[in-house]
Amino acid sequence: MNVLALGALLVAIWVFLWGYLTVANVLSGIVVVTALLAVFPTGRPRRPTYVVRPIAILRLVLYFVRSLLVANVVLAREILTRRDRIRTGVVAVPAHGVSDGLLVFVANVVALTPGTLAIEVQREPPAFYVHVLHLHDVERVRGEILRLEELIVRAFGAPDAIAALDGGS
């Protein structure tokens, strides 16, 4: 939609909201719309493209369900036993070329798993800081989160993000 069509639409909405078609309403609408378009230009930066890949989504869902079941069993065992085996810690996990949207998606999926919580997501350099309830092997935790990141990128990432994964492996 070009700027003139958008402006005309916004002026029409302005007049509709006032409820009366008068010269004053139209002129004030033109002034307000001109100011809005000057302050908020329509040339938005291009957003990253996300592609939906059903087979990759299925792999992601299966991995997540498996992780969810294992985490729930470990947490239930911890609650039901008398022995305290909780060893908490924070693990820094580097993110590999993930867009902001996918970075947030990975952090939210990590937070859905019992016993883990993404406490910080950093953009430069891209990294996650994850609190883990049962921290016995830092490299294993990193590997699981990087595997999750890879599955999410393969399910929803742009083709260049997948190419970066394949080139980096």
Short mmCIF file of N, CA and C in Angstrom, two decimals:
data_model
loop_
_atom_site.label_atom_id
_atom_site.label_comp_id
_atom_site.label_asym_id
_atom_site.label_seq_id
_atom_site.Cartn_x
_atom_site.Cartn_y
_atom_site.Cartn_z
N MET A 1 0.85 -1.17 0.00
CA MET A 1 0.00 0.00 0.00
C MET A 1 0.90 1.23 0.00
N ASN A 2 0.66 2.14 -0.95
CA ASN A 2 1.50 3.33 -1.01
C ASN A 2 1.07 4.33 0.07
N VAL A 3 1.86 5.37 0.21
CA VAL A 3 1.66 6.34 1.29
C VAL A 3 0.34 7.10 1.13
N LEU A 4 0.00 7.47 -0.11
CA LEU A 4 -1.24 8.22 -0.33
C LEU A 4 -2.47 7.38 0.02
N ALA A 5 -2.46 6.12 -0.38
CA ALA A 5 -3.59 5.25 -0.06
C ALA A 5 -3.70 5.04 1.45
N LEU A 6 -2.55 4.86 2.09
CA LEU A 6 -2.55 4.71 3.54
C LEU A 6 -3.06 5.98 4.21
N GLY A 7 -2.61 7.13 3.72
CA GLY A 7 -3.07 8.41 4.28
C GLY A 7 -4.57 8.59 4.11
N ALA A 8 -5.09 8.26 2.93
CA ALA A 8 -6.53 8.39 2.69
C ALA A 8 -7.32 7.45 3.61
N LEU A 9 -6.80 6.24 3.80
CA LEU A 9 -7.47 5.30 4.69
C LEU A 9 -7.48 5.81 6.13
N LEU A 10 -6.36 6.36 6.57
CA LEU A 10 -6.28 6.89 7.94
C LEU A 10 -7.19 8.10 8.12
N VAL A 11 -7.29 8.96 7.11
CA VAL A 11 -8.20 10.11 7.19
C VAL A 11 -9.64 9.62 7.25
N ALA A 12 -9.96 8.60 6.47
CA ALA A 12 -11.32 8.05 6.50
C ALA A 12 -11.64 7.47 7.88
N ILE A 13 -10.68 6.79 8.48
CA ILE A 13 -10.87 6.25 9.82
C ILE A 13 -11.06 7.39 10.83
N TRP A 14 -10.27 8.45 10.67
CA TRP A 14 -10.37 9.63 11.54
C TRP A 14 -11.79 10.22 11.48
N VAL A 15 -12.29 10.42 10.28
CA VAL A 15 -13.63 10.99 10.10
C VAL A 15 -14.68 10.04 10.66
N PHE A 16 -14.51 8.75 10.41
CA PHE A 16 -15.46 7.76 10.93
C PHE A 16 -15.50 7.79 12.45
N LEU A 17 -14.33 7.90 13.08
CA LEU A 17 -14.29 7.93 14.54
C LEU A 17 -14.94 9.19 15.12
N TRP A 18 -14.86 10.32 14.40
CA TRP A 18 -15.52 11.53 14.85
C TRP A 18 -17.03 11.43 14.66
N GLY A 19 -17.45 10.66 13.69
CA GLY A 19 -18.87 10.43 13.49
C GLY A 19 -19.57 11.39 12.55
N TYR A 20 -18.89 12.44 12.13
CA TYR A 20 -19.51 13.43 11.22
C TYR A 20 -18.54 13.77 10.12
N LEU A 21 -19.05 13.85 8.90
CA LEU A 21 -18.24 14.26 7.76
C LEU A 21 -18.37 15.77 7.62
N THR A 22 -17.36 16.46 8.14
CA THR A 22 -17.33 17.92 8.03
C THR A 22 -15.97 18.32 7.47
N VAL A 23 -15.89 19.55 6.98
CA VAL A 23 -14.62 20.07 6.45
C VAL A 23 -13.57 20.11 7.56
N ALA A 24 -13.97 20.50 8.75
CA ALA A 24 -13.03 20.57 9.88
C ALA A 24 -12.49 19.19 10.23
N ASN A 25 -13.35 18.18 10.23
CA ASN A 25 -12.89 16.82 10.54
C ASN A 25 -11.93 16.31 9.48
N VAL A 26 -12.22 16.57 8.22
CA VAL A 26 -11.34 16.12 7.13
C VAL A 26 -10.00 16.84 7.21
N LEU A 27 -10.01 18.17 7.40
CA LEU A 27 -8.76 18.93 7.47
C LEU A 27 -7.93 18.54 8.70
N SER A 28 -8.60 18.38 9.83
CA SER A 28 -7.84 17.97 11.02
C SER A 28 -7.31 16.55 10.85
N GLY A 29 -8.06 15.69 10.17
CA GLY A 29 -7.57 14.34 9.88
C GLY A 29 -6.34 14.36 8.99
N ILE A 30 -6.36 15.24 7.98
CA ILE A 30 -5.20 15.35 7.09
C ILE A 30 -3.98 15.83 7.87
N VAL A 31 -4.17 16.79 8.77
CA VAL A 31 -3.05 17.30 9.57
C VAL A 31 -2.50 16.20 10.48
N VAL A 32 -3.39 15.48 11.15
CA VAL A 32 -2.96 14.42 12.07
C VAL A 32 -2.27 13.29 11.32
N VAL A 33 -2.84 12.87 10.19
CA VAL A 33 -2.26 11.78 9.41
C VAL A 33 -0.90 12.19 8.84
N THR A 34 -0.78 13.44 8.38
CA THR A 34 0.51 13.92 7.88
C THR A 34 1.55 13.90 8.97
N ALA A 35 1.17 14.34 10.16
CA ALA A 35 2.12 14.31 11.28
C ALA A 35 2.50 12.88 11.65
N LEU A 36 1.52 11.98 11.67
CA LEU A 36 1.81 10.58 11.99
C LEU A 36 2.73 9.94 10.97
N LEU A 37 2.47 10.20 9.70
CA LEU A 37 3.32 9.60 8.66
C LEU A 37 4.71 10.21 8.65
N ALA A 38 4.84 11.45 9.11
CA ALA A 38 6.17 12.06 9.21
C ALA A 38 6.96 11.47 10.38
N VAL A 39 6.26 11.24 11.47
CA VAL A 39 6.93 10.70 12.66
C VAL A 39 7.19 9.20 12.52
N PHE A 40 6.23 8.48 11.95
CA PHE A 40 6.33 7.03 11.80
C PHE A 40 6.30 6.68 10.31
N PRO A 41 7.44 6.77 9.63
CA PRO A 41 7.44 6.47 8.19
C PRO A 41 7.08 5.01 7.93
N THR A 42 6.53 4.78 6.76
CA THR A 42 6.06 3.43 6.42
C THR A 42 7.17 2.54 5.89
N GLY A 43 8.33 3.07 5.61
CA GLY A 43 9.43 2.25 5.10
C GLY A 43 10.04 1.43 6.22
N ARG A 44 9.35 0.38 6.62
CA ARG A 44 9.83 -0.46 7.71
C ARG A 44 10.98 -1.34 7.24
N PRO A 45 11.92 -1.62 8.13
CA PRO A 45 12.98 -2.56 7.74
C PRO A 45 12.39 -3.93 7.51
N ARG A 46 13.01 -4.65 6.64
CA ARG A 46 12.50 -5.97 6.30
C ARG A 46 12.70 -6.94 7.46
N ARG A 47 11.66 -7.62 7.81
CA ARG A 47 11.73 -8.58 8.90
C ARG A 47 12.30 -9.89 8.39
N PRO A 48 12.94 -10.64 9.27
CA PRO A 48 13.47 -11.93 8.82
C PRO A 48 12.35 -12.86 8.38
N THR A 49 12.66 -13.67 7.40
CA THR A 49 11.65 -14.59 6.91
C THR A 49 11.75 -15.90 7.68
N TYR A 50 10.60 -16.44 8.02
CA TYR A 50 10.53 -17.72 8.70
C TYR A 50 9.81 -18.69 7.78
N VAL A 51 10.35 -19.86 7.69
CA VAL A 51 9.77 -20.89 6.83
C VAL A 51 9.31 -22.01 7.74
N VAL A 52 8.17 -22.58 7.43
CA VAL A 52 7.65 -23.69 8.22
C VAL A 52 7.96 -24.99 7.48
N ARG A 53 8.70 -25.88 8.15
CA ARG A 53 9.08 -27.17 7.58
C ARG A 53 8.47 -28.27 8.44
N PRO A 54 7.43 -28.96 7.94
CA PRO A 54 6.68 -29.92 8.77
C PRO A 54 7.52 -31.07 9.33
N ILE A 55 8.41 -31.63 8.55
CA ILE A 55 9.21 -32.76 9.04
C ILE A 55 10.14 -32.29 10.16
N ALA A 56 10.74 -31.13 9.97
CA ALA A 56 11.63 -30.59 11.00
C ALA A 56 10.84 -30.22 12.26
N ILE A 57 9.61 -29.74 12.09
CA ILE A 57 8.77 -29.43 13.25
C ILE A 57 8.44 -30.71 14.01
N LEU A 58 8.17 -31.78 13.29
CA LEU A 58 7.90 -33.06 13.94
C LEU A 58 9.11 -33.53 14.75
N ARG A 59 10.30 -33.39 14.19
CA ARG A 59 11.52 -33.76 14.93
C ARG A 59 11.65 -32.91 16.20
N LEU A 60 11.37 -31.60 16.06
CA LEU A 60 11.44 -30.70 17.21
C LEU A 60 10.43 -31.10 18.28
N VAL A 61 9.22 -31.39 17.88
CA VAL A 61 8.18 -31.77 18.84
C VAL A 61 8.55 -33.07 19.55
N LEU A 62 9.04 -34.05 18.80
CA LEU A 62 9.43 -35.33 19.41
C LEU A 62 10.59 -35.13 20.39
N TYR A 63 11.58 -34.33 20.02
CA TYR A 63 12.70 -34.05 20.91
C TYR A 63 12.22 -33.34 22.17
N PHE A 64 11.32 -32.36 22.00
CA PHE A 64 10.82 -31.61 23.15
C PHE A 64 9.99 -32.50 24.07
N VAL A 65 9.13 -33.33 23.51
CA VAL A 65 8.30 -34.23 24.34
C VAL A 65 9.19 -35.20 25.10
N ARG A 66 10.22 -35.74 24.45
CA ARG A 66 11.15 -36.64 25.12
C ARG A 66 11.87 -35.90 26.26
N SER A 67 12.35 -34.69 26.00
CA SER A 67 13.02 -33.90 27.03
C SER A 67 12.07 -33.57 28.18
N LEU A 68 10.83 -33.28 27.84
CA LEU A 68 9.83 -32.96 28.85
C LEU A 68 9.55 -34.17 29.74
N LEU A 69 9.42 -35.35 29.15
CA LEU A 69 9.17 -36.56 29.93
C LEU A 69 10.34 -36.88 30.84
N VAL A 70 11.55 -36.80 30.30
CA VAL A 70 12.74 -37.10 31.11
C VAL A 70 12.85 -36.11 32.27
N ALA A 71 12.64 -34.82 31.99
CA ALA A 71 12.75 -33.81 33.04
C ALA A 71 11.69 -34.01 34.11
N ASN A 72 10.49 -34.39 33.72
CA ASN A 72 9.43 -34.62 34.71
C ASN A 72 9.73 -35.84 35.57
N VAL A 73 10.28 -36.90 34.98
CA VAL A 73 10.63 -38.09 35.75
C VAL A 73 11.74 -37.75 36.75
N VAL A 74 12.75 -37.02 36.30
CA VAL A 74 13.85 -36.64 37.20
C VAL A 74 13.34 -35.76 38.33
N LEU A 75 12.48 -34.81 38.00
CA LEU A 75 11.94 -33.92 39.02
C LEU A 75 11.03 -34.67 40.00
N ALA A 76 10.20 -35.58 39.50
CA ALA A 76 9.34 -36.37 40.38
C ALA A 76 10.16 -37.26 41.29
N ARG A 77 11.21 -37.86 40.75
CA ARG A 77 12.09 -38.70 41.58
C ARG A 77 12.75 -37.86 42.67
N GLU A 78 13.13 -36.65 42.32
CA GLU A 78 13.76 -35.76 43.30
C GLU A 78 12.78 -35.39 44.42
N ILE A 79 11.54 -35.19 44.07
CA ILE A 79 10.53 -34.83 45.07
C ILE A 79 10.20 -36.02 45.97
N LEU A 80 10.12 -37.21 45.40
CA LEU A 80 9.68 -38.39 46.15
C LEU A 80 10.78 -39.06 46.98
N THR A 81 12.02 -38.85 46.66
CA THR A 81 13.10 -39.48 47.42
C THR A 81 13.54 -38.57 48.56
N ARG A 82 14.14 -39.21 49.55
CA ARG A 82 14.63 -38.43 50.69
C ARG A 82 15.98 -37.80 50.42
N ARG A 83 16.74 -38.41 49.57
CA ARG A 83 18.08 -37.93 49.28
C ARG A 83 18.02 -36.68 48.41
N ASP A 84 18.75 -35.67 48.78
CA ASP A 84 18.76 -34.42 48.03
C ASP A 84 19.93 -34.44 47.04
N ARG A 85 19.58 -34.52 45.77
CA ARG A 85 20.62 -34.53 44.73
C ARG A 85 20.59 -33.26 43.88
N ILE A 86 19.94 -32.23 44.36
CA ILE A 86 19.86 -30.98 43.60
C ILE A 86 21.22 -30.30 43.61
N ARG A 87 21.68 -29.96 42.45
CA ARG A 87 22.93 -29.23 42.28
C ARG A 87 22.68 -28.18 41.23
N THR A 88 22.32 -26.99 41.65
CA THR A 88 21.94 -25.94 40.71
C THR A 88 23.17 -25.23 40.16
N GLY A 89 22.96 -24.57 39.05
CA GLY A 89 24.03 -23.78 38.44
C GLY A 89 23.51 -23.03 37.23
N VAL A 90 24.32 -22.12 36.77
CA VAL A 90 23.99 -21.33 35.58
C VAL A 90 25.01 -21.69 34.51
N VAL A 91 24.49 -21.98 33.32
CA VAL A 91 25.34 -22.39 32.20
C VAL A 91 25.20 -21.36 31.08
N ALA A 92 26.32 -20.90 30.58
CA ALA A 92 26.32 -20.00 29.42
C ALA A 92 26.38 -20.86 28.16
N VAL A 93 25.44 -20.61 27.26
CA VAL A 93 25.36 -21.38 26.02
C VAL A 93 25.43 -20.41 24.85
N PRO A 94 26.47 -20.51 24.01
CA PRO A 94 26.54 -19.60 22.86
C PRO A 94 25.48 -19.94 21.83
N ALA A 95 24.87 -18.92 21.25
CA ALA A 95 23.89 -19.11 20.18
C ALA A 95 24.60 -18.88 18.86
N HIS A 96 24.24 -19.66 17.87
CA HIS A 96 24.94 -19.60 16.59
C HIS A 96 24.09 -18.99 15.50
N GLY A 97 24.20 -17.69 15.30
CA GLY A 97 23.56 -17.04 14.17
C GLY A 97 22.05 -17.14 14.14
N VAL A 98 21.42 -17.05 15.28
CA VAL A 98 19.97 -17.16 15.35
C VAL A 98 19.37 -15.76 15.34
N SER A 99 18.26 -15.60 14.62
CA SER A 99 17.58 -14.31 14.62
C SER A 99 16.97 -14.05 15.99
N ASP A 100 16.58 -12.81 16.23
CA ASP A 100 16.02 -12.45 17.53
C ASP A 100 14.76 -13.27 17.85
N GLY A 101 13.91 -13.45 16.86
CA GLY A 101 12.68 -14.21 17.08
C GLY A 101 12.96 -15.65 17.46
N LEU A 102 13.90 -16.29 16.76
CA LEU A 102 14.23 -17.68 17.08
C LEU A 102 14.97 -17.78 18.41
N LEU A 103 15.75 -16.75 18.73
CA LEU A 103 16.44 -16.71 20.02
C LEU A 103 15.43 -16.71 21.16
N VAL A 104 14.38 -15.92 21.03
CA VAL A 104 13.32 -15.88 22.04
C VAL A 104 12.58 -17.21 22.08
N PHE A 105 12.35 -17.81 20.92
CA PHE A 105 11.66 -19.09 20.86
C PHE A 105 12.46 -20.17 21.59
N VAL A 106 13.76 -20.21 21.36
CA VAL A 106 14.61 -21.19 22.06
C VAL A 106 14.54 -20.96 23.57
N ALA A 107 14.63 -19.69 23.98
CA ALA A 107 14.59 -19.38 25.42
C ALA A 107 13.26 -19.81 26.04
N ASN A 108 12.17 -19.62 25.32
CA ASN A 108 10.86 -20.02 25.85
C ASN A 108 10.71 -21.53 25.92
N VAL A 109 11.22 -22.25 24.94
CA VAL A 109 11.14 -23.71 24.98
C VAL A 109 12.00 -24.25 26.12
N VAL A 110 13.16 -23.64 26.35
CA VAL A 110 14.00 -24.05 27.48
C VAL A 110 13.25 -23.82 28.79
N ALA A 111 12.54 -22.70 28.89
CA ALA A 111 11.82 -22.38 30.13
C ALA A 111 10.64 -23.32 30.35
N LEU A 112 10.11 -23.93 29.30
CA LEU A 112 8.98 -24.85 29.45
C LEU A 112 9.40 -26.19 30.03
N THR A 113 10.66 -26.51 29.96
CA THR A 113 11.15 -27.79 30.47
C THR A 113 11.40 -27.68 31.97
N PRO A 114 10.80 -28.54 32.79
CA PRO A 114 11.01 -28.48 34.23
C PRO A 114 12.49 -28.64 34.58
N GLY A 115 12.96 -27.80 35.48
CA GLY A 115 14.34 -27.87 35.92
C GLY A 115 15.28 -26.95 35.18
N THR A 116 14.81 -26.28 34.15
CA THR A 116 15.65 -25.32 33.43
C THR A 116 14.89 -24.02 33.25
N LEU A 117 15.64 -22.93 33.22
CA LEU A 117 15.03 -21.63 33.03
C LEU A 117 16.05 -20.71 32.38
N ALA A 118 15.70 -20.14 31.25
CA ALA A 118 16.57 -19.16 30.60
C ALA A 118 16.47 -17.87 31.40
N ILE A 119 17.56 -17.48 32.04
CA ILE A 119 17.51 -16.29 32.89
C ILE A 119 17.99 -15.05 32.17
N GLU A 120 18.73 -15.23 31.08
CA GLU A 120 19.16 -14.08 30.30
C GLU A 120 19.44 -14.52 28.88
N VAL A 121 19.07 -13.66 27.94
CA VAL A 121 19.40 -13.86 26.54
C VAL A 121 20.18 -12.63 26.11
N GLN A 122 21.35 -12.86 25.61
CA GLN A 122 22.25 -11.77 25.24
C GLN A 122 22.39 -11.73 23.73
N ARG A 123 22.35 -10.52 23.15
CA ARG A 123 22.43 -10.39 21.69
C ARG A 123 23.86 -10.32 21.18
N GLU A 124 24.73 -9.61 21.88
CA GLU A 124 26.11 -9.46 21.41
C GLU A 124 27.08 -9.88 22.49
N PRO A 125 27.82 -10.89 22.33
CA PRO A 125 27.65 -12.00 21.39
C PRO A 125 26.41 -12.79 21.77
N PRO A 126 25.76 -13.41 20.79
CA PRO A 126 24.52 -14.14 21.09
C PRO A 126 24.78 -15.32 22.02
N ALA A 127 24.07 -15.30 23.16
CA ALA A 127 24.25 -16.37 24.14
C ALA A 127 23.02 -16.45 25.04
N PHE A 128 22.82 -17.62 25.62
CA PHE A 128 21.79 -17.87 26.62
C PHE A 128 22.49 -18.11 27.95
N TYR A 129 21.86 -17.68 29.01
CA TYR A 129 22.30 -18.07 30.34
C TYR A 129 21.13 -18.84 30.94
N VAL A 130 21.37 -20.10 31.23
CA VAL A 130 20.30 -21.01 31.63
C VAL A 130 20.57 -21.50 33.05
N HIS A 131 19.57 -21.35 33.92
CA HIS A 131 19.65 -21.91 35.26
C HIS A 131 19.18 -23.36 35.19
N VAL A 132 19.98 -24.25 35.73
CA VAL A 132 19.68 -25.69 35.68
C VAL A 132 19.56 -26.21 37.10
N LEU A 133 18.51 -26.98 37.35
CA LEU A 133 18.27 -27.52 38.68
C LEU A 133 19.19 -28.71 38.99
N HIS A 134 19.41 -29.57 38.01
CA HIS A 134 20.28 -30.74 38.19
C HIS A 134 21.49 -30.59 37.28
N LEU A 135 22.46 -29.83 37.72
CA LEU A 135 23.65 -29.59 36.92
C LEU A 135 24.75 -30.56 37.34
N HIS A 136 24.93 -31.59 36.52
CA HIS A 136 25.98 -32.56 36.78
C HIS A 136 27.05 -32.52 35.70
N ASP A 137 26.68 -32.09 34.50
CA ASP A 137 27.62 -32.03 33.40
C ASP A 137 27.30 -30.79 32.55
N VAL A 138 28.16 -29.79 32.63
CA VAL A 138 27.94 -28.52 31.93
C VAL A 138 27.90 -28.74 30.42
N GLU A 139 28.80 -29.53 29.91
CA GLU A 139 28.86 -29.75 28.45
C GLU A 139 27.62 -30.49 27.94
N ARG A 140 27.07 -31.36 28.75
CA ARG A 140 25.84 -32.06 28.35
C ARG A 140 24.67 -31.09 28.25
N VAL A 141 24.58 -30.18 29.22
CA VAL A 141 23.52 -29.16 29.19
C VAL A 141 23.68 -28.28 27.97
N ARG A 142 24.91 -27.84 27.71
CA ARG A 142 25.16 -27.01 26.51
C ARG A 142 24.77 -27.76 25.25
N GLY A 143 25.16 -29.02 25.17
CA GLY A 143 24.84 -29.83 24.00
C GLY A 143 23.35 -29.97 23.78
N GLU A 144 22.59 -30.17 24.87
CA GLU A 144 21.14 -30.30 24.74
C GLU A 144 20.50 -29.01 24.25
N ILE A 145 20.95 -27.89 24.77
CA ILE A 145 20.37 -26.61 24.35
C ILE A 145 20.79 -26.27 22.93
N LEU A 146 22.02 -26.58 22.57
CA LEU A 146 22.45 -26.34 21.18
C LEU A 146 21.70 -27.26 20.22
N ARG A 147 21.40 -28.48 20.64
CA ARG A 147 20.60 -29.39 19.81
C ARG A 147 19.18 -28.83 19.63
N LEU A 148 18.61 -28.30 20.70
CA LEU A 148 17.30 -27.67 20.63
C LEU A 148 17.32 -26.47 19.69
N GLU A 149 18.36 -25.66 19.81
CA GLU A 149 18.50 -24.50 18.91
C GLU A 149 18.58 -24.95 17.46
N GLU A 150 19.36 -25.99 17.20
CA GLU A 150 19.48 -26.50 15.83
C GLU A 150 18.14 -26.99 15.30
N LEU A 151 17.39 -27.73 16.12
CA LEU A 151 16.09 -28.22 15.68
C LEU A 151 15.12 -27.08 15.39
N ILE A 152 15.15 -26.03 16.20
CA ILE A 152 14.27 -24.88 15.98
C ILE A 152 14.66 -24.14 14.71
N VAL A 153 15.95 -23.96 14.48
CA VAL A 153 16.39 -23.29 13.26
C VAL A 153 16.02 -24.12 12.04
N ARG A 154 16.18 -25.42 12.12
CA ARG A 154 15.82 -26.28 10.98
C ARG A 154 14.31 -26.31 10.75
N ALA A 155 13.52 -26.09 11.80
CA ALA A 155 12.06 -26.09 11.66
C ALA A 155 11.52 -24.76 11.16
N PHE A 156 12.10 -23.64 11.62
CA PHE A 156 11.52 -22.34 11.31
C PHE A 156 12.49 -21.32 10.73
N GLY A 157 13.76 -21.64 10.68
CA GLY A 157 14.77 -20.66 10.29
C GLY A 157 14.78 -20.35 8.80
N ALA A 158 15.36 -19.21 8.50
CA ALA A 158 15.54 -18.80 7.11
C ALA A 158 16.56 -19.72 6.45
N PRO A 159 16.52 -19.82 5.13
CA PRO A 159 17.48 -20.69 4.44
C PRO A 159 18.94 -20.35 4.73
N ASP A 160 19.27 -19.07 4.90
CA ASP A 160 20.66 -18.72 5.19
C ASP A 160 21.07 -19.17 6.60
N ALA A 161 20.13 -19.22 7.54
CA ALA A 161 20.44 -19.72 8.89
C ALA A 161 20.73 -21.22 8.85
N ILE A 162 19.98 -21.94 8.02
CA ILE A 162 20.21 -23.39 7.88
C ILE A 162 21.54 -23.63 7.19
N ALA A 163 21.84 -22.81 6.18
CA ALA A 163 23.14 -22.93 5.51
C ALA A 163 24.29 -22.66 6.48
N ALA A 164 24.10 -21.72 7.39
CA ALA A 164 25.13 -21.45 8.40
C ALA A 164 25.30 -22.63 9.34
N LEU A 165 24.18 -23.29 9.68
CA LEU A 165 24.27 -24.49 10.51
C LEU A 165 25.04 -25.60 9.80
N ASP A 166 24.72 -25.81 8.54
CA ASP A 166 25.37 -26.87 7.77
C ASP A 166 26.85 -26.56 7.54
N GLY A 167 27.17 -25.29 7.36
CA GLY A 167 28.55 -24.89 7.13
C GLY A 167 29.37 -24.93 8.41
N GLY A 168 28.69 -24.70 9.56
CA GLY A 168 29.38 -24.68 10.84
C GLY A 168 29.57 -26.06 11.43
N SER A 169 28.83 -27.06 10.92
CA SER A 169 28.92 -28.41 11.50
C SER A 169 30.06 -29.17 10.93
#
